[in-house]
Amino acid sequence: MREKHKLSWSDLGFKTNGKKSKTILSEQNGTIYSGEMMAVLGPSGAGKSTFLDVISKKAKGSPGTIISFNDDPKFDMRELAQYVEQDDALIGVLSVRETIEFAAKLSLPTNITRGELLKRVDVTMKSLGISEIANNRIGTPIQRGISGGQKRRVTIACAVVSHPRILFLDEPTSGLDSQTSQEVMQSIKQLAVEQGIIVLCTIHQPKWEIFQMFDQCLLLASGKTMYQAPTIELINYFDYLGKPCPAYTNPADHAISLVNTDFSNKNPGFDSEKYLTGLSQKWKSYSRNGSGSTAELKDDYTDMKTPRTPAESLFTNKSNSPSTMIMRSRTSDFYNWCYKVTVLCHRSQLNSQRNLLAYTARMAMYIMMGLLIATVWLHLGTSSDKINERLSIHSFGVTFIAFMSVSGIPSFLEERMVYVRERANGLYGPSAFLISSTLITIPFVFVCCSLFLLIVYWAVDLKPGADTWFRFLAYYFLTSFVAECQSVLIAALIPDNVAAISLGSFINGFWMCVQGYFIRTPNLPKFYYYFVHWISFQTYGFVLNTKNDLEDVLFSCTQSSEGQCQCSYPSSLQQKGICALPGEDILEYLEIKDKNKVLFAFAMLIIAVVYRLLFYLVIRMTKK
């Protein structure tokens, strides 16, 4: 037996902010009951998406707007509802089952057993007709996956696996062919009836087979209600208006053609605003007379006594009632937060293992660049005429790592899209996303830097010693981690692949110019020295690696035919008659001899923390 619920709204409206405020929606009133589907129709600019945003509480309505669930206006929408956006946001390397299973883990309570969770996933897939593709991957640009219609069903499955009381759908058939659209809507209709879900759906000119699935229809134009009543009453309303629906014409198409005034300028003297206001007034008069009122519940919120399907049996047991399960899963206690972080880490870890473009290819490039450096700068030795080559290695190594970080932007943007959707549905917050992102980045960066250094270190003949090698690893790791933090911050600010990669490359090139290798630090213009040089993480990486390589190393100098000692840098030992160049003299010339390595490493940590905090603020404010 299933309890009946209702979602009601009165005086729902929306106005834009600013001096020239514009009314997008006005005087919307209505009620929809569990197990029912409402189609929100209207021409472009009618206010369909705005209506869905306001009633789902994604956007704040005008003063006086009242939205209530079972006559309770203070209910928490995120505890009861799921919102399915028009575009799918899925991780391409995951299978269908994995995608829905992760959604279940994030939305269901932590005390649910794995057996119950998997059973819920199986039933959801069966209800949406995607069981046969459970082990198929979603698909990436280089790996073929499931079809567009199947992706739609997976997205919907992720939303309904927690059995929400209310489901909002924004253009669920957008981009799908006629037959696929019908199959998707049939699946949604079945879920609504079986699980008692309230479904509100914006849809663009549905064909008749789809339109008749809806119990109610809301027709909008210029933010006004043109019709809101049972779908089966729409044809009678056309007759009432004196504009009957022609034979063999889809009532949905006829309804939109009546309220679409986009081409009214072709008729001189036609006042579209007056025309739509008149239609709205006619609907108000029609509805006041009770001619098209919404059908009342037969049992007045009593339990329905219809036989339950297997899906209903699963979703309506008393110990794990849907509302209880969702509300328990929204708790903000520390254990629940930690659980969400581990789930996100597991999902990101699978993504990093399988995503050839974002991770495997990047790791391969670290290896190939290491081999390139090892063969070009092979066995430099400790001759003073090779010092500039050594410095170029440290500059190039830091710069290469910085530029490599931007290649991770596409993968981050994919996860960002998923984060925005899941956060909007209340599955987790920005802190969990931040921590999981950081925890996954650290081992990946560590492995890449280790592979790079293992190839370069001995081939180039950098300063020998285990302690020196581990310091190099620490400095390269810090540099790479800060670079990754910078790149994801840029991508969070500019969620576009081309723009984010371009800006990231420009910034890294800018840091490269002022790091202290191409132009000695003392020769930098004052503005760049005081305001840019010291905030460039490449500065710290270059200085740390250079000091680590040159300190306590004695470089041999050449002697001319006249017996004069010739060193590539000024040597303090020449005055003592020793033809050699201490590494400290080179550091003195570069004006980095007195720089404290611990403080410089700490400075890079500070930059990383600042980037992470800014990243947190950005994703916290991110709405779409």
Short mmCIF file of N, CA and C in Angstrom, two decimals, residues 386-468:
data_model
loop_
_atom_site.label_atom_id
_atom_site.label_comp_id
_atom_site.label_asym_id
_atom_site.label_seq_id
_atom_site.Cartn_x
_atom_site.Cartn_y
_atom_site.Cartn_z
N LYS A 386 79.28 23.31 -18.62
CA LYS A 386 77.98 22.63 -18.72
C LYS A 386 76.96 23.17 -17.70
N ILE A 387 77.36 24.24 -17.00
CA ILE A 387 76.48 24.76 -15.94
C ILE A 387 75.19 25.32 -16.53
N ASN A 388 75.28 26.05 -17.61
CA ASN A 388 74.06 26.61 -18.21
C ASN A 388 73.11 25.50 -18.66
N GLU A 389 73.68 24.39 -19.13
CA GLU A 389 72.83 23.26 -19.50
C GLU A 389 72.11 22.70 -18.28
N ARG A 390 72.82 22.66 -17.15
CA ARG A 390 72.18 22.20 -15.91
C ARG A 390 71.05 23.13 -15.50
N LEU A 391 71.32 24.42 -15.58
CA LEU A 391 70.27 25.38 -15.22
C LEU A 391 69.08 25.26 -16.16
N SER A 392 69.34 25.01 -17.43
CA SER A 392 68.23 24.88 -18.39
C SER A 392 67.38 23.66 -18.08
N ILE A 393 68.00 22.59 -17.57
CA ILE A 393 67.22 21.40 -17.19
C ILE A 393 66.24 21.74 -16.08
N HIS A 394 66.73 22.47 -15.07
CA HIS A 394 65.87 22.79 -13.93
C HIS A 394 64.75 23.75 -14.33
N SER A 395 65.06 24.69 -15.22
CA SER A 395 64.03 25.60 -15.70
C SER A 395 63.02 24.86 -16.57
N PHE A 396 63.54 24.06 -17.50
CA PHE A 396 62.65 23.34 -18.41
C PHE A 396 61.81 22.31 -17.67
N GLY A 397 62.40 21.62 -16.70
CA GLY A 397 61.65 20.62 -15.94
C GLY A 397 60.46 21.22 -15.23
N VAL A 398 60.69 22.36 -14.58
CA VAL A 398 59.61 23.04 -13.87
C VAL A 398 58.55 23.53 -14.85
N THR A 399 59.00 24.10 -15.97
CA THR A 399 58.06 24.63 -16.97
C THR A 399 57.25 23.52 -17.61
N PHE A 400 57.91 22.41 -17.94
CA PHE A 400 57.21 21.27 -18.54
C PHE A 400 56.10 20.77 -17.63
N ILE A 401 56.40 20.60 -16.35
CA ILE A 401 55.40 20.13 -15.39
C ILE A 401 54.24 21.10 -15.30
N ALA A 402 54.55 22.41 -15.33
CA ALA A 402 53.49 23.41 -15.26
C ALA A 402 52.55 23.31 -16.46
N PHE A 403 53.14 23.20 -17.65
CA PHE A 403 52.32 23.12 -18.86
C PHE A 403 51.56 21.80 -18.95
N MET A 404 52.12 20.73 -18.42
CA MET A 404 51.43 19.44 -18.45
C MET A 404 50.15 19.45 -17.64
N SER A 405 50.08 20.31 -16.64
CA SER A 405 48.90 20.32 -15.76
C SER A 405 47.64 20.72 -16.50
N VAL A 406 47.76 21.55 -17.55
CA VAL A 406 46.55 22.00 -18.26
C VAL A 406 45.89 20.86 -19.03
N SER A 407 46.64 19.78 -19.30
CA SER A 407 46.05 18.66 -20.04
C SER A 407 45.02 17.91 -19.20
N GLY A 408 44.99 18.17 -17.90
CA GLY A 408 43.99 17.53 -17.04
C GLY A 408 42.69 18.29 -16.96
N ILE A 409 42.62 19.45 -17.62
CA ILE A 409 41.41 20.28 -17.54
C ILE A 409 40.17 19.58 -18.12
N PRO A 410 40.23 18.93 -19.30
CA PRO A 410 39.03 18.27 -19.82
C PRO A 410 38.44 17.24 -18.87
N SER A 411 39.31 16.45 -18.24
CA SER A 411 38.81 15.44 -17.30
C SER A 411 38.16 16.10 -16.09
N PHE A 412 38.76 17.19 -15.61
CA PHE A 412 38.16 17.88 -14.47
C PHE A 412 36.80 18.46 -14.83
N LEU A 413 36.68 19.03 -16.02
CA LEU A 413 35.41 19.64 -16.42
C LEU A 413 34.31 18.59 -16.52
N GLU A 414 34.65 17.37 -16.90
CA GLU A 414 33.67 16.28 -16.92
C GLU A 414 33.17 16.01 -15.51
N GLU A 415 34.10 15.93 -14.55
CA GLU A 415 33.71 15.68 -13.17
C GLU A 415 33.00 16.89 -12.58
N ARG A 416 33.36 18.09 -13.03
CA ARG A 416 32.70 19.30 -12.55
C ARG A 416 31.23 19.29 -12.93
N MET A 417 30.91 18.89 -14.16
CA MET A 417 29.52 18.82 -14.59
C MET A 417 28.72 17.88 -13.70
N VAL A 418 29.31 16.73 -13.39
CA VAL A 418 28.65 15.76 -12.52
C VAL A 418 28.46 16.36 -11.13
N TYR A 419 29.49 17.04 -10.63
CA TYR A 419 29.42 17.67 -9.30
C TYR A 419 28.28 18.68 -9.23
N VAL A 420 28.17 19.53 -10.25
CA VAL A 420 27.13 20.57 -10.23
C VAL A 420 25.75 19.95 -10.14
N ARG A 421 25.50 18.88 -10.91
CA ARG A 421 24.19 18.22 -10.90
C ARG A 421 23.94 17.54 -9.55
N GLU A 422 24.95 16.84 -9.06
CA GLU A 422 24.76 16.09 -7.82
C GLU A 422 24.65 17.01 -6.62
N ARG A 423 25.38 18.09 -6.62
CA ARG A 423 25.26 19.04 -5.51
C ARG A 423 23.89 19.72 -5.52
N ALA A 424 23.40 20.05 -6.73
CA ALA A 424 22.07 20.67 -6.84
C ALA A 424 20.99 19.76 -6.28
N ASN A 425 21.20 18.45 -6.36
CA ASN A 425 20.24 17.49 -5.81
C ASN A 425 20.56 17.12 -4.37
N GLY A 426 21.52 17.81 -3.76
CA GLY A 426 21.80 17.63 -2.34
C GLY A 426 22.55 16.37 -1.99
N LEU A 427 23.28 15.77 -2.93
CA LEU A 427 23.97 14.52 -2.63
C LEU A 427 25.22 14.74 -1.80
N TYR A 428 25.93 15.82 -2.02
CA TYR A 428 27.11 16.16 -1.23
C TYR A 428 27.44 17.63 -1.48
N GLY A 429 28.37 18.15 -0.71
CA GLY A 429 28.71 19.56 -0.81
C GLY A 429 30.08 19.80 -1.40
N PRO A 430 30.49 21.06 -1.51
CA PRO A 430 31.78 21.40 -2.13
C PRO A 430 32.98 20.90 -1.35
N SER A 431 32.86 20.79 -0.03
CA SER A 431 34.01 20.32 0.76
C SER A 431 34.36 18.87 0.43
N ALA A 432 33.35 18.02 0.28
CA ALA A 432 33.60 16.62 -0.07
C ALA A 432 34.23 16.52 -1.46
N PHE A 433 33.75 17.34 -2.39
CA PHE A 433 34.32 17.34 -3.74
C PHE A 433 35.77 17.82 -3.72
N LEU A 434 36.04 18.85 -2.93
CA LEU A 434 37.40 19.40 -2.82
C LEU A 434 38.37 18.36 -2.26
N ILE A 435 37.99 17.72 -1.16
CA ILE A 435 38.89 16.76 -0.52
C ILE A 435 39.12 15.55 -1.41
N SER A 436 38.06 15.03 -2.01
CA SER A 436 38.22 13.85 -2.88
C SER A 436 39.10 14.19 -4.09
N SER A 437 38.91 15.38 -4.65
CA SER A 437 39.73 15.81 -5.78
C SER A 437 41.20 15.90 -5.39
N THR A 438 41.46 16.42 -4.19
CA THR A 438 42.83 16.56 -3.71
C THR A 438 43.46 15.20 -3.46
N LEU A 439 42.71 14.31 -2.82
CA LEU A 439 43.25 12.99 -2.48
C LEU A 439 43.57 12.16 -3.72
N ILE A 440 42.82 12.35 -4.79
CA ILE A 440 43.10 11.62 -6.03
C ILE A 440 44.27 12.25 -6.79
N THR A 441 44.39 13.57 -6.71
CA THR A 441 45.47 14.27 -7.42
C THR A 441 46.83 13.91 -6.86
N ILE A 442 46.95 13.80 -5.54
CA ILE A 442 48.25 13.60 -4.89
C ILE A 442 48.97 12.34 -5.39
N PRO A 443 48.37 11.15 -5.34
CA PRO A 443 49.11 9.96 -5.82
C PRO A 443 49.43 10.01 -7.31
N PHE A 444 48.52 10.57 -8.11
CA PHE A 444 48.79 10.66 -9.55
C PHE A 444 50.00 11.54 -9.82
N VAL A 445 50.04 12.69 -9.16
CA VAL A 445 51.17 13.61 -9.32
C VAL A 445 52.46 12.96 -8.84
N PHE A 446 52.38 12.25 -7.72
CA PHE A 446 53.57 11.60 -7.16
C PHE A 446 54.14 10.55 -8.12
N VAL A 447 53.27 9.74 -8.70
CA VAL A 447 53.73 8.70 -9.64
C VAL A 447 54.36 9.33 -10.88
N CYS A 448 53.71 10.36 -11.42
CA CYS A 448 54.24 11.02 -12.63
C CYS A 448 55.62 11.62 -12.37
N CYS A 449 55.76 12.31 -11.24
CA CYS A 449 57.06 12.92 -10.91
C CYS A 449 58.12 11.86 -10.66
N SER A 450 57.74 10.77 -10.03
CA SER A 450 58.70 9.69 -9.76
C SER A 450 59.21 9.09 -11.06
N LEU A 451 58.31 8.81 -12.00
CA LEU A 451 58.71 8.24 -13.28
C LEU A 451 59.63 9.20 -14.04
N PHE A 452 59.26 10.47 -14.04
CA PHE A 452 60.06 11.48 -14.72
C PHE A 452 61.47 11.56 -14.14
N LEU A 453 61.56 11.60 -12.81
CA LEU A 453 62.85 11.77 -12.15
C LEU A 453 63.71 10.51 -12.25
N LEU A 454 63.09 9.35 -12.19
CA LEU A 454 63.85 8.10 -12.31
C LEU A 454 64.59 8.02 -13.65
N ILE A 455 64.00 8.58 -14.67
CA ILE A 455 64.62 8.57 -16.00
C ILE A 455 65.70 9.64 -16.11
N VAL A 456 65.40 10.84 -15.63
CA VAL A 456 66.27 11.99 -15.85
C VAL A 456 67.48 11.99 -14.92
N TYR A 457 67.28 11.65 -13.67
CA TYR A 457 68.29 11.89 -12.63
C TYR A 457 69.66 11.28 -12.96
N TRP A 458 69.72 9.99 -13.20
CA TRP A 458 71.00 9.32 -13.42
C TRP A 458 71.52 9.55 -14.84
N ALA A 459 70.62 9.69 -15.80
CA ALA A 459 71.06 9.89 -17.19
C ALA A 459 71.77 11.23 -17.37
N VAL A 460 71.30 12.25 -16.66
CA VAL A 460 71.86 13.59 -16.81
C VAL A 460 73.07 13.81 -15.90
N ASP A 461 73.23 12.96 -14.89
CA ASP A 461 74.30 13.12 -13.90
C ASP A 461 74.06 14.32 -13.00
N LEU A 462 72.84 14.39 -12.44
CA LEU A 462 72.60 15.41 -11.44
C LEU A 462 73.35 15.04 -10.17
N LYS A 463 73.39 15.95 -9.23
CA LYS A 463 74.16 15.74 -7.99
C LYS A 463 73.79 14.39 -7.37
N PRO A 464 74.78 13.52 -7.11
CA PRO A 464 74.48 12.18 -6.59
C PRO A 464 74.11 12.20 -5.11
N GLY A 465 73.43 11.14 -4.68
CA GLY A 465 73.08 10.98 -3.28
C GLY A 465 71.60 10.71 -3.11
N ALA A 466 71.28 9.77 -2.21
CA ALA A 466 69.87 9.41 -1.99
C ALA A 466 69.08 10.59 -1.45
N ASP A 467 69.68 11.34 -0.51
CA ASP A 467 68.97 12.49 0.05
C ASP A 467 68.69 13.53 -1.02
N THR A 468 69.64 13.70 -1.95
CA THR A 468 69.44 14.65 -3.05
C THR A 468 68.29 14.19 -3.95
#
